[in-house]
Amino acid sequence: MSVLLIAGSPTEHSRSATLLGGVEQRLHAAVDDRRLRVDRLHIRDLSPQALLLADWGHPSVVRAIEQVANARALVIATPVYKAAYSGVLKVFLDLLPQSAFKGKAVLPLATGGSPHHMLALDYALRPVLQSLGARHILPGVYASDSQIPKDEDGEYLIEGDIAQRLDDATHLLLHEGLRLPPAAMVRPVPFAQALYSV
């Protein structure tokens, strides 16, 4: 069983990529790696010419479409520009077969300059996900720029309300999207690391 994390930002270090990384950390913390494989797809790494010319035969596009087909669930992260998801993500979604998300659960994540763009998840991205046949589109997580500040080293931070919302979203992805039983959520603890009192 696998989850594919799709980074829809044209830049490598972005707030939306930070949200995606937060979900990845939570997935690894919640489920044993042998039970759930987590893969990443950075759309910016695909051939720009192949994307713009809709070259389905280009090796990078073929591989990306295979990754989508092989995943049981998808987490899609995008910045919001002009009240819509990124153009990079749009070009990629346009290349996918009409039933590419059939039977899959999808967790959308987005970031934007202000809270005014949060409806882009519901009014711009959700209809496209539905048109691709997503079985279950989970409630998305939107964060404004001020909710993902930088630390002293220039790294983006996930704290407070956004951290809690990512916890909740990951929980929903695992239990409702992937329908993992509770037993699958517990990692075994070696006896030497067990804490106990007498």
Coordinates of C-alpha atoms in Angstrom, one line a residue:
M1 CA 0.0 0.0 0.0
S2 CA 1.4 3.4 -0.9
V3 CA 0.8 7.1 -0.6
L4 CA 2.1 9.5 -3.2
L5 CA 3.0 13.0 -2.1
I6 CA 2.7 15.4 -5.1
A7 CA 4.5 18.7 -4.7
G8 CA 2.8 21.3 -7.0
S9 CA 5.1 24.2 -6.3
P10 CA 7.4 25.5 -8.9
T11 CA 10.1 26.2 -6.3
E12 CA 12.0 23.6 -4.2
H13 CA 11.7 25.3 -0.8
S14 CA 8.2 26.5 -0.3
R15 CA 5.5 26.7 2.3
S16 CA 3.4 24.1 0.4
A17 CA 6.3 21.7 0.3
T18 CA 6.7 22.3 4.1
L19 CA 3.1 21.2 4.6
L20 CA 3.7 18.1 2.4
G21 CA 6.8 17.3 4.5
G22 CA 4.7 17.7 7.7
V23 CA 2.3 15.0 6.4
E24 CA 5.2 12.8 5.4
Q25 CA 6.7 13.0 8.9
R26 CA 3.3 12.1 10.4
L27 CA 2.8 9.2 8.1
H28 CA 6.2 7.7 9.0
A29 CA 5.6 8.3 12.7
A30 CA 2.1 6.6 12.6
V31 CA 2.6 3.6 10.4
D32 CA 5.5 1.1 10.0
D33 CA 7.3 1.6 6.7
R34 CA 6.8 -2.1 5.8
R35 CA 3.0 -1.5 5.8
L36 CA 2.9 1.8 4.1
R37 CA 5.3 3.1 1.4
V38 CA 5.4 6.9 1.0
D39 CA 6.7 8.2 -2.3
R40 CA 7.2 11.8 -3.6
L41 CA 6.6 13.4 -6.9
H42 CA 8.0 16.9 -7.5
I43 CA 6.2 18.2 -10.6
R44 CA 9.0 20.8 -11.1
D45 CA 11.4 18.0 -11.7
L46 CA 9.5 16.7 -14.8
S47 CA 10.5 17.9 -18.2
P48 CA 9.0 21.4 -18.7
Q49 CA 8.8 21.0 -22.4
A50 CA 7.1 17.6 -22.1
L51 CA 4.5 19.1 -19.7
L52 CA 3.8 22.1 -21.9
L53 CA 3.6 20.1 -25.1
A54 CA 1.6 17.3 -23.5
D55 CA 4.2 14.8 -24.4
W56 CA 2.7 11.6 -22.7
G57 CA 5.6 9.5 -24.1
H58 CA 8.4 11.5 -22.3
P59 CA 10.1 9.2 -19.7
S60 CA 9.6 11.7 -16.9
V61 CA 5.9 12.0 -17.6
V62 CA 5.4 8.2 -18.1
R63 CA 7.1 7.6 -14.7
A64 CA 4.9 10.3 -13.0
I65 CA 1.7 8.8 -14.4
E66 CA 2.8 5.4 -13.2
Q67 CA 3.4 6.7 -9.7
V68 CA -0.1 8.1 -9.6
A69 CA -1.6 4.8 -10.9
N70 CA 0.3 2.7 -8.3
A71 CA -0.6 4.9 -5.3
R72 CA -3.6 4.1 -3.2
A73 CA -3.8 7.6 -1.8
L74 CA -2.5 11.0 -2.9
V75 CA -1.5 14.1 -0.9
I76 CA -1.4 17.1 -3.2
A77 CA 0.2 20.3 -2.1
T78 CA 0.1 23.6 -4.0
P79 CA 0.6 27.3 -3.5
V80 CA -2.4 29.4 -4.4
Y81 CA -1.8 32.1 -7.1
K82 CA -4.6 34.4 -8.2
A83 CA -7.2 32.4 -6.4
A84 CA -6.3 29.1 -8.1
Y85 CA -3.8 26.3 -7.6
S86 CA -0.4 26.5 -9.3
G87 CA -0.1 26.4 -13.1
V88 CA 2.6 23.7 -12.7
L89 CA 0.0 21.4 -11.0
K90 CA -2.7 22.3 -13.6
V91 CA -0.4 21.3 -16.5
F92 CA 0.3 18.0 -14.8
L93 CA -3.3 17.2 -13.9
D94 CA -4.3 17.9 -17.5
L95 CA -1.9 15.1 -18.6
L96 CA -3.5 12.5 -16.4
P97 CA -6.1 10.0 -17.8
Q98 CA -9.7 10.9 -17.0
S99 CA -9.9 8.1 -14.4
A100 CA -6.4 8.6 -12.9
F101 CA -7.7 9.1 -9.3
K102 CA -10.4 6.4 -9.5
G103 CA -10.7 4.5 -6.2
K104 CA -8.1 6.8 -4.5
A105 CA -8.3 9.0 -1.5
V106 CA -6.9 12.5 -1.9
L107 CA -5.8 15.0 0.7
P108 CA -5.4 18.5 -0.7
L109 CA -3.0 21.0 0.9
A110 CA -2.6 24.6 0.0
T111 CA -0.8 27.8 1.0
G112 CA -1.4 31.4 0.1
G113 CA -0.6 35.0 0.9
S114 CA -3.7 35.5 3.0
P115 CA -6.8 33.7 4.3
H116 CA -8.8 35.1 1.5
H117 CA -7.6 32.4 -0.9
M118 CA -8.6 29.4 1.3
L119 CA -11.7 28.7 -0.9
A120 CA -9.4 27.9 -3.8
L121 CA -9.2 24.4 -2.3
D122 CA -13.0 23.9 -2.6
Y123 CA -13.8 26.0 -5.7
A124 CA -10.7 25.5 -7.9
L125 CA -8.9 22.2 -6.9
R126 CA -11.7 20.0 -5.6
P127 CA -13.7 20.0 -8.9
V128 CA -10.6 18.8 -10.8
L129 CA -10.0 16.1 -8.3
Q130 CA -13.6 14.9 -8.6
S131 CA -13.4 15.0 -12.4
L132 CA -10.4 12.6 -12.2
G133 CA -12.5 10.1 -10.3
A134 CA -11.2 10.5 -6.7
R135 CA -13.1 8.1 -4.4
H136 CA -12.8 10.3 -1.3
I137 CA -11.5 13.9 -1.2
L138 CA -10.6 14.6 2.4
P139 CA -11.1 18.0 4.0
G140 CA -8.1 20.1 2.9
V141 CA -5.6 22.1 5.0
Y142 CA -5.0 25.7 4.0
A143 CA -2.3 27.8 5.6
S144 CA -1.6 31.5 5.0
D145 CA 2.0 32.7 4.8
S146 CA 1.9 34.1 8.3
Q147 CA 0.9 30.7 9.7
I148 CA 4.1 29.1 8.3
P149 CA 6.9 31.5 9.5
K150 CA 10.6 31.1 9.0
D151 CA 13.0 30.3 11.8
E152 CA 16.4 32.0 12.4
D153 CA 18.0 29.7 9.8
G154 CA 15.4 30.5 7.1
E155 CA 13.6 27.2 7.4
Y156 CA 9.8 27.2 7.4
L157 CA 8.1 26.1 10.6
I158 CA 4.8 24.2 11.2
E159 CA 3.4 25.1 14.6
G160 CA 0.2 25.6 16.6
D161 CA -3.1 25.4 14.7
I162 CA -1.5 24.2 11.5
A163 CA 0.4 21.4 13.2
Q164 CA -2.9 20.3 14.8
R165 CA -4.7 20.4 11.5
L166 CA -2.0 18.3 9.8
D167 CA -2.3 15.8 12.7
D168 CA -6.0 15.6 12.1
A169 CA -5.7 15.4 8.3
T170 CA -3.1 12.6 8.5
H171 CA -5.3 10.7 10.9
L172 CA -8.3 11.0 8.5
L173 CA -6.1 10.0 5.6
L174 CA -5.0 6.8 7.4
H175 CA -8.3 5.8 8.9
E176 CA -10.9 7.1 6.4
G177 CA -8.8 7.3 3.2
L178 CA -6.7 4.2 3.5
R179 CA -9.0 2.5 6.0
L180 CA -6.1 1.1 8.0
P181 CA -7.1 -0.8 11.1
P182 CA -5.9 0.7 14.5
A183 CA -3.5 -2.2 15.0
A184 CA -1.6 -1.1 11.9
M185 CA -1.0 2.3 13.5
V186 CA 1.2 1.1 16.3
R187 CA 4.9 0.5 15.8
P188 CA 6.5 -2.3 17.8
V189 CA 8.7 -1.2 20.7
P190 CA 11.7 -3.2 21.6
F191 CA 11.6 -4.5 25.2
A192 CA 14.8 -2.7 26.1
Q193 CA 13.1 0.6 25.2
A194 CA 9.9 -0.1 27.1
L195 CA 9.2 2.2 30.0
Y196 CA 7.7 0.7 33.1
S197 CA 7.3 1.3 36.8
V198 CA 7.3 -1.1 39.8

